[in-house]
Coordinates of C-alpha atoms in Angstrom, one line a residue:
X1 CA 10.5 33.1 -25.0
X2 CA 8.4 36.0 -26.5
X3 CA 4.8 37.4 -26.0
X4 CA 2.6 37.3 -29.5
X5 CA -0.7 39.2 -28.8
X6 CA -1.8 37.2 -25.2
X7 CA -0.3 34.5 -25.6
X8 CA 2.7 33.1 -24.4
X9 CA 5.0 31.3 -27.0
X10 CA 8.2 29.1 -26.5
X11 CA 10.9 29.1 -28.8
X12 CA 11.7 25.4 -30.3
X13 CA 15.4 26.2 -30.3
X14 CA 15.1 27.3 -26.4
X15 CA 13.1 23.9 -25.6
X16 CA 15.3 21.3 -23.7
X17 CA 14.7 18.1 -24.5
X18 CA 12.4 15.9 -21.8
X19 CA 14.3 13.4 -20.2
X20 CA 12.0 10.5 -18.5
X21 CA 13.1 9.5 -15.4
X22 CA 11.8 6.3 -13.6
X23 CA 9.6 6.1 -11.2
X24 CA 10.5 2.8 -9.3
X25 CA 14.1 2.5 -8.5
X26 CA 16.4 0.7 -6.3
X27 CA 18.0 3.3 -3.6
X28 CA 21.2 1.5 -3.4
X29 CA 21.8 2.0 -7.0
X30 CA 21.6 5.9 -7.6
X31 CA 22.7 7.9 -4.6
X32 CA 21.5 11.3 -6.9
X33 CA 19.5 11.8 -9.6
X34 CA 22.1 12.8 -12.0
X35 CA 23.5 9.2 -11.8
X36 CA 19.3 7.9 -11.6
X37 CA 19.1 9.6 -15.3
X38 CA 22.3 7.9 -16.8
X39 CA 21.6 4.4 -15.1
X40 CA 18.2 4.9 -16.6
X41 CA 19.5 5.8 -19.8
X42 CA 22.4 3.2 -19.8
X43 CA 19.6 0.3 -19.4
X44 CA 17.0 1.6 -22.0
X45 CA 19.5 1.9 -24.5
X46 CA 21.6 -1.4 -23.4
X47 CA 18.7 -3.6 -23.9
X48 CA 18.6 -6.0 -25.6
X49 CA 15.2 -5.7 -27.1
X50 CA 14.8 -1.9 -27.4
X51 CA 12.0 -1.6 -25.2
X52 CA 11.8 1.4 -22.4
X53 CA 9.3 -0.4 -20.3
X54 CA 10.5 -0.5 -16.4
X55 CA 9.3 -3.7 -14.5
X56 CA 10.7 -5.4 -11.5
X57 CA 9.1 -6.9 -8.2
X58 CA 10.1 -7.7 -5.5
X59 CA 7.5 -10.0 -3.1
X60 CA 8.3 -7.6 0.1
X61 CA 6.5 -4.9 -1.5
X62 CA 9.7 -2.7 -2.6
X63 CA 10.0 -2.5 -7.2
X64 CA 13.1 -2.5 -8.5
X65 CA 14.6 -2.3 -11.5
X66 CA 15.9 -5.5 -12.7
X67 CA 15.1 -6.0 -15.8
X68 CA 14.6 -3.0 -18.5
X69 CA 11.5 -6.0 -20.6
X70 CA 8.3 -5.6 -21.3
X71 CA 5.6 -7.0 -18.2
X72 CA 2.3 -6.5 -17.3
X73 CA 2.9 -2.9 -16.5
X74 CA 3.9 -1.9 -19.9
X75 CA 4.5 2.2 -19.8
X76 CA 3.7 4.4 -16.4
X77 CA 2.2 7.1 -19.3
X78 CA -1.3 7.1 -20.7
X79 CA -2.1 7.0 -24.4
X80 CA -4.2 9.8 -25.2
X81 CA -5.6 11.1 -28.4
X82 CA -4.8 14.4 -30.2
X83 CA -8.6 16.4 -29.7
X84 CA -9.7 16.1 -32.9
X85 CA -13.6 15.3 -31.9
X86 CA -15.4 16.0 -28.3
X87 CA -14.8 12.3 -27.5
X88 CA -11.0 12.2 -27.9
X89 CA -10.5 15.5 -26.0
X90 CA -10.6 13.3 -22.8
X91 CA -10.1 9.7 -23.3
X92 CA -7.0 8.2 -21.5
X93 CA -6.3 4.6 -21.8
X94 CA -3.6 2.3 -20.3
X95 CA -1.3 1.1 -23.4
X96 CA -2.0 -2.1 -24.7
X97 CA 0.6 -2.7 -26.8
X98 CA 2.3 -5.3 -25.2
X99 CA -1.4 -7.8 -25.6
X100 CA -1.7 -10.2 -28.0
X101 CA -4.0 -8.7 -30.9
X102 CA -5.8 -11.8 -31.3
X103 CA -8.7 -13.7 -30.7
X104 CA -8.8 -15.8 -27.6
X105 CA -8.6 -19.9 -27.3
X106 CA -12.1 -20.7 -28.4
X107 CA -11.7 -23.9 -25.9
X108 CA -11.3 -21.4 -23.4
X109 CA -14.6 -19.4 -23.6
X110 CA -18.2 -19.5 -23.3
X111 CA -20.7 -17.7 -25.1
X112 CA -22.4 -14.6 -23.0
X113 CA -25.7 -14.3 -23.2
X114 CA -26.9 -10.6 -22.3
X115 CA -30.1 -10.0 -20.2
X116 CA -29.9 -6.6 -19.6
X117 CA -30.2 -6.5 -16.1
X118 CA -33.7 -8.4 -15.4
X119 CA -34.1 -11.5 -13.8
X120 CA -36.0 -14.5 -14.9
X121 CA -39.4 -12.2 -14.5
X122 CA -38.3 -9.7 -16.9
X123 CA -38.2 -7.0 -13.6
X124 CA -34.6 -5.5 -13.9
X125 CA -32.8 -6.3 -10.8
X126 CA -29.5 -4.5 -11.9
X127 CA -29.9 -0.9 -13.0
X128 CA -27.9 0.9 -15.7
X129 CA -27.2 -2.4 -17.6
X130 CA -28.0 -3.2 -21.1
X131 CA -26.8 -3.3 -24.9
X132 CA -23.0 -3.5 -25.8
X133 CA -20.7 -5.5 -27.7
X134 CA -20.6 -9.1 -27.9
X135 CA -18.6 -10.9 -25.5
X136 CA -17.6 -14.1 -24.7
X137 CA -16.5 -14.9 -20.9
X138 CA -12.9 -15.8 -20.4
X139 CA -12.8 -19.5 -18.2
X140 CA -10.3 -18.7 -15.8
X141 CA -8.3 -21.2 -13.8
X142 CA -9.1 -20.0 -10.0
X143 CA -8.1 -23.6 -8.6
X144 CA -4.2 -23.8 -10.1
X145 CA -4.3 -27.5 -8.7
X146 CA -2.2 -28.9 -11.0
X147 CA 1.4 -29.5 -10.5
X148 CA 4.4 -29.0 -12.3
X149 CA 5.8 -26.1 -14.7
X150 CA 3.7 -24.0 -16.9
X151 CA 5.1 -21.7 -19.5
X152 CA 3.7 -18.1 -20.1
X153 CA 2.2 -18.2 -23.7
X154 CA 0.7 -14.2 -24.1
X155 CA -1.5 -12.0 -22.3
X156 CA -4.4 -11.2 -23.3
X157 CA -6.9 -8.2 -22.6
X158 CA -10.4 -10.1 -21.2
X159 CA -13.5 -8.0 -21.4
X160 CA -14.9 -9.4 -18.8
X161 CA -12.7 -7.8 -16.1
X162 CA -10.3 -4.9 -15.3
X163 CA -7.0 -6.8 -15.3
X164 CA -4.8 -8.8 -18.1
X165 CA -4.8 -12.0 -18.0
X166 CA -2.2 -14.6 -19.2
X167 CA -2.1 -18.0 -21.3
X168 CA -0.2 -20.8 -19.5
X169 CA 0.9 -24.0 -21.4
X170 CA 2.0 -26.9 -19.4
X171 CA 5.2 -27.6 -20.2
X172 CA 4.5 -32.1 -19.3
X173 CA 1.0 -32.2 -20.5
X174 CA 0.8 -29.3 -23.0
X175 CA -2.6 -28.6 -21.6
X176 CA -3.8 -24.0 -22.3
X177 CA -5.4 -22.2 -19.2
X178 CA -5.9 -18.8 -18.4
X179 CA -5.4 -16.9 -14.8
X180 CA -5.1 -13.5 -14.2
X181 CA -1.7 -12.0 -15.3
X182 CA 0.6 -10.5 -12.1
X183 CA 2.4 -7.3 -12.4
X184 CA 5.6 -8.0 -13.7
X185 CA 4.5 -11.2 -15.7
X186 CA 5.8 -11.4 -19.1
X187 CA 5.7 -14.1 -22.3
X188 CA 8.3 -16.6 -21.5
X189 CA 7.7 -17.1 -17.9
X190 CA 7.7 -20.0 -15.7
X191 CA 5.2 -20.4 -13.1
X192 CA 4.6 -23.4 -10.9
X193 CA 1.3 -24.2 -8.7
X194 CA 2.3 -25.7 -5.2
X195 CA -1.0 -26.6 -3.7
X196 CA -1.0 -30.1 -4.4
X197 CA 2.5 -30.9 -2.2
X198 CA 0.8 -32.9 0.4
X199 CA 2.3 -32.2 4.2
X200 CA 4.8 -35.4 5.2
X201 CA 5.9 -35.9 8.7
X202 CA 9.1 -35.3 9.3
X203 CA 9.9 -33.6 5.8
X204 CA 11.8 -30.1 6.8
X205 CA 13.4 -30.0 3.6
X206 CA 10.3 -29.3 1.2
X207 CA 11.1 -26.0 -0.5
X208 CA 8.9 -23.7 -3.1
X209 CA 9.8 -20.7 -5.2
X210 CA 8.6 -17.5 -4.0
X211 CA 8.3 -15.6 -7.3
X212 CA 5.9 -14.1 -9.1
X213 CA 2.7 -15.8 -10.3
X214 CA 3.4 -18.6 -8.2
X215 CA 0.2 -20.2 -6.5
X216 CA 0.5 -21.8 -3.1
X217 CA -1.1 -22.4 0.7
X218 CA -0.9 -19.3 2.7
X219 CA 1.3 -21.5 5.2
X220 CA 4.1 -21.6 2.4
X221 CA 4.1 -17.7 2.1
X222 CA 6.3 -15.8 4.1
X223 CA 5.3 -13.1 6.0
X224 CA 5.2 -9.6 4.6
X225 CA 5.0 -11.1 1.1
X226 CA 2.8 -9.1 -1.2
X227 CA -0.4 -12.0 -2.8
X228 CA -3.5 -11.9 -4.6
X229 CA -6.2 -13.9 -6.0
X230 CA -6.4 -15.3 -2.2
X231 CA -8.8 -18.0 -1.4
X232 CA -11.1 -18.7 1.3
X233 CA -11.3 -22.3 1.9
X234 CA -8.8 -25.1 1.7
X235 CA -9.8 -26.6 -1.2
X236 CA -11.3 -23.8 -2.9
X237 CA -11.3 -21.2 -5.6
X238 CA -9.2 -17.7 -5.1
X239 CA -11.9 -15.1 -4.6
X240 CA -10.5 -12.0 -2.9
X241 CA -7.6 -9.5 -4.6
X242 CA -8.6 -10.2 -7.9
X243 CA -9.7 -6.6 -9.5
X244 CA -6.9 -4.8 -11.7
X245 CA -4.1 -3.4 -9.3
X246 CA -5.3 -5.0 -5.9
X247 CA -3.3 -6.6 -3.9
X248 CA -2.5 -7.6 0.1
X249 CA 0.0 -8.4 2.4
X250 CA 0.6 -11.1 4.5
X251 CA 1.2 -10.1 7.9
X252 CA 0.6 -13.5 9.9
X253 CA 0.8 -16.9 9.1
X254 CA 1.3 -20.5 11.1
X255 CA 1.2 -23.9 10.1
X256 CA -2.3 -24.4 11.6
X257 CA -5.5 -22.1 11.8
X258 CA -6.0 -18.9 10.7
X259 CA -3.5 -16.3 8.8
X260 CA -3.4 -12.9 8.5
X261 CA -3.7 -10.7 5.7
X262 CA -4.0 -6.9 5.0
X263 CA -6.2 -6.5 1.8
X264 CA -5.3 -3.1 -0.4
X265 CA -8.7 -1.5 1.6
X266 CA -6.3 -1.6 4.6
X267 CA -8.6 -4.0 6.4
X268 CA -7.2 -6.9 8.2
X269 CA -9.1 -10.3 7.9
X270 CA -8.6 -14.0 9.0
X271 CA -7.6 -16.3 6.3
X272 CA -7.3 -20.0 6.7
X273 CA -3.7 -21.1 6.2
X274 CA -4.7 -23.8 3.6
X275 CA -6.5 -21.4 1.2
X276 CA -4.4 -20.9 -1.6
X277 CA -2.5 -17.3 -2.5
X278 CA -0.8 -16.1 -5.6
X279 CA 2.2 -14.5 -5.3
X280 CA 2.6 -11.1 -7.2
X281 CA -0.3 -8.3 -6.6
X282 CA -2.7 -8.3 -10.1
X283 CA -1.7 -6.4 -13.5
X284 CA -3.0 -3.3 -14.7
X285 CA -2.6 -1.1 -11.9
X286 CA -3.6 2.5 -13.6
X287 CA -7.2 1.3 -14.8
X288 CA -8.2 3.1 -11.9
X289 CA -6.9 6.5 -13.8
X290 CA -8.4 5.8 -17.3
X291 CA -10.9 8.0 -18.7
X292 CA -13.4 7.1 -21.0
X293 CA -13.9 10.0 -23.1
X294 CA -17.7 10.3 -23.9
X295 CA -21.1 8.6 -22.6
X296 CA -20.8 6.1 -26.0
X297 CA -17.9 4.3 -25.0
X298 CA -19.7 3.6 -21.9
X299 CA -22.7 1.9 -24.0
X300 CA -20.0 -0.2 -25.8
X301 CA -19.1 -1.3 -22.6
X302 CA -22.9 -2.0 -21.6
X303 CA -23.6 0.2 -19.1
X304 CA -26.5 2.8 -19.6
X305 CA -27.1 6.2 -18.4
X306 CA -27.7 7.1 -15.0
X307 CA -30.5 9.5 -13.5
X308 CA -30.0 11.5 -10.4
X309 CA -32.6 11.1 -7.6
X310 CA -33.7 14.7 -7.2
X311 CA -34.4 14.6 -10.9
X312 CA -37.2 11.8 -10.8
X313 CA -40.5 12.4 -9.0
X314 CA -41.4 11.0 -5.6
X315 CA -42.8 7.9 -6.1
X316 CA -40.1 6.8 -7.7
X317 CA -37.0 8.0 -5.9
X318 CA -36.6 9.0 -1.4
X319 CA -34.8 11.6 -3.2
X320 CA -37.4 12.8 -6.0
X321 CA -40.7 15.3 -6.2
X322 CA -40.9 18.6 -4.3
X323 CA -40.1 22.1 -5.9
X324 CA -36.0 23.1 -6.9
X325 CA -33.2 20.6 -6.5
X326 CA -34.2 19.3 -2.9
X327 CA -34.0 16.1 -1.3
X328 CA -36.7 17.0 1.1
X329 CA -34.6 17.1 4.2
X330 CA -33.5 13.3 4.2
X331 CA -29.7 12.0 4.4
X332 CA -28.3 10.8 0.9
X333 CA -29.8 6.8 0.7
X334 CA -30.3 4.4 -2.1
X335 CA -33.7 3.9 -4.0
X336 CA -34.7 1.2 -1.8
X337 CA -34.5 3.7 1.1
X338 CA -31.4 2.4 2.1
X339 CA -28.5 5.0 3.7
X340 CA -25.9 5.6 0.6
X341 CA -23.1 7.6 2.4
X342 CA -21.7 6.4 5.7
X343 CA -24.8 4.5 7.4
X344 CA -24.7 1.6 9.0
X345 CA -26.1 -0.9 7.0
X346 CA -24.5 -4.2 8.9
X347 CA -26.6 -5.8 11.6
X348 CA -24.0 -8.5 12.6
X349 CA -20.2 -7.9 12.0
X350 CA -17.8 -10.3 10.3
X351 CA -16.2 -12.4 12.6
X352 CA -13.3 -12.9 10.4
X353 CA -12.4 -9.0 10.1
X354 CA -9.7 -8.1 12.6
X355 CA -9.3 -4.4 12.2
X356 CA -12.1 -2.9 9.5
X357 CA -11.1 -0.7 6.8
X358 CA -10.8 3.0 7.4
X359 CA -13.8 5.0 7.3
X360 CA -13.8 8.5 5.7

């Protein structure tokens, strides 16, 4: 290592090669990191198919590694772009090579018809929303009521959300739907859908698969068990924990009544025991760490500019008019007048929230 001028310079021949190390692990299988590195080493280059991608999950919350294949989590590194323009300098993206670089089931999708944020008055209801690419909206299977074995075609990136999401083909009826893909899921996986097992009196011996992308009633699930894409009625549709990376925990559960469940928020809600539950928490987990870049891939995306408050005038902002950057002595609150940072805003609590969320 030498000094040239006022800058400091690193010999290549001095320059020890990186070695990547894992970041989920089992304990029990590398008592030091010396023996974590060959392990790690001995399975990415033992592979059958080449591939350094760690995946692995276990339904009590803990990874490990078990298989060295690609999943829904394909690389815990970011691609980024050599700075070459303004808008590569930043940009950070989740790697995608693992999707399939085709068009989606035409069967499978409906056209998207933009409206730019106004309602059928032509006000604009939804700010910051307009222009963008083309889309057509992904029709997702939120039900999973029919039985039997279904066979993981691809996954797919959806523009219409933040997670993957993965082709099933029935392997009876040969019938295509989409859900969301779980972390860990992978082409070539089998998942089954247990919600229509009707209850039998008597029947002790009834038995279900607790693995991954699995969909069943909350009372099937055993507790500590880490779910998503969790419903809220018996019969209906999966609503809650379906974002990219969210996830919750089962903490209580019964044959009758209500279950418990700890959403990724850290709040604790009632659930009824018959509303259906995925097993697996959702794919893409680092979309909360990407970085776009530049303002233009944001208008790809459809979402326009923003303006702050203290930059418009006074009629048409609490926060706008008067002389310098001043709010004119009012707490931070919405355009509408409403409190933006840590008011209350609720007038009658959820009944079904056990223990709220942490509040900052």
């Amino acid at each position: 290592m030498f000094r040239f001028g006022k800058v400091l310079v690193q010999h290549a021949a001095l320059r020890a090669p990186a070695v990547t190390v894992p970041r989920l692990y089992h304990p029990a299988k590398a008592t030091s990191m010396d023996s974590l590195v060959s392990r790690f080493h001995q399975l990415r280059f033992n592979s059958t198919n080449g591939s350094t991608f760690v995946s692995g999950f276990n339904t009590q919350g803990n990874a490990v590694i078990d298989n060295i294949q690609s999943s829904a989590l394909p690389s815990s590194q970011f691609k980024t772009k050599k700075p070459t323009t303004p808008g590569k300098r930043w940009l950070k993206r989740v790697p995608r090579d693992h999707l399939y670089k085709g068009k989606a089931v035409r069967a499978l999708t409906v056209a998207k018809r933009s409206t730019g944020g106004r309602n059928n008055t032509g006000r604009i209801t939804i700010r910051h929303r307009g222009g963008g690419h083309k889309r057509r909206i992904r029709i997702l299977d939120w039900h999973r009521q029919e039985t039997g074995t279904q066979t993981v075609v691809r996954l797919e990136y959806d523009p219409g959300r933040t997670a993957w999401i993965a082709l099933l083909r029935h392997d009876k009826s040969g019938k295509l739907s989409y859900i969301v893909a779980p972390h860990g899921l992978k082409a070539g996986d089998q998942v089954t859908s247990y919600r229509a097992m009707k209850d039998q009196e008597g029947d002790i011996t009834r038995t279900v698969a607790i693995d991954v992308g699995n969909c069943m009633p909350l009372k099937m699930v055993p507790v500590g068990t880490i779910v998503h894409n969790i419903g809220l009625k018996r019969d209906g549709p999966g609503v809650m924990a379906r974002a990219a990376g969210t996830y919750a925990q089962l903490i209580q559960t019964g044959e009758k009544g209500y279950a418990q469940v700890r959403l990724s928020s850290g709040e604790v809600r009632l659930v009824p025991v018959d509303a259906c539950a995925t097993i697996g928490s959702v794919s893409n987990p680092d979309h909360q760490h990407e970085m776009m870049g530049k303002a233009g891939r944001l208008r790809w995306m459809g979402i326009r500019p923003t303006v702050r408050g203290t930059a418009m005038n006074s009629v048409d902002h609490p926060h706008g008019g008067g002389r310098g950057k001043s709010k004119g002595n009012k707490d931070p609150r919405s355009p509408w007048g409403v409190l933006a940072k840590g008011g209350k805003t609720r007038k009658t609590p959820n009944p079904f929230v056990v223990k709220p969320r942490p509040r900052r």
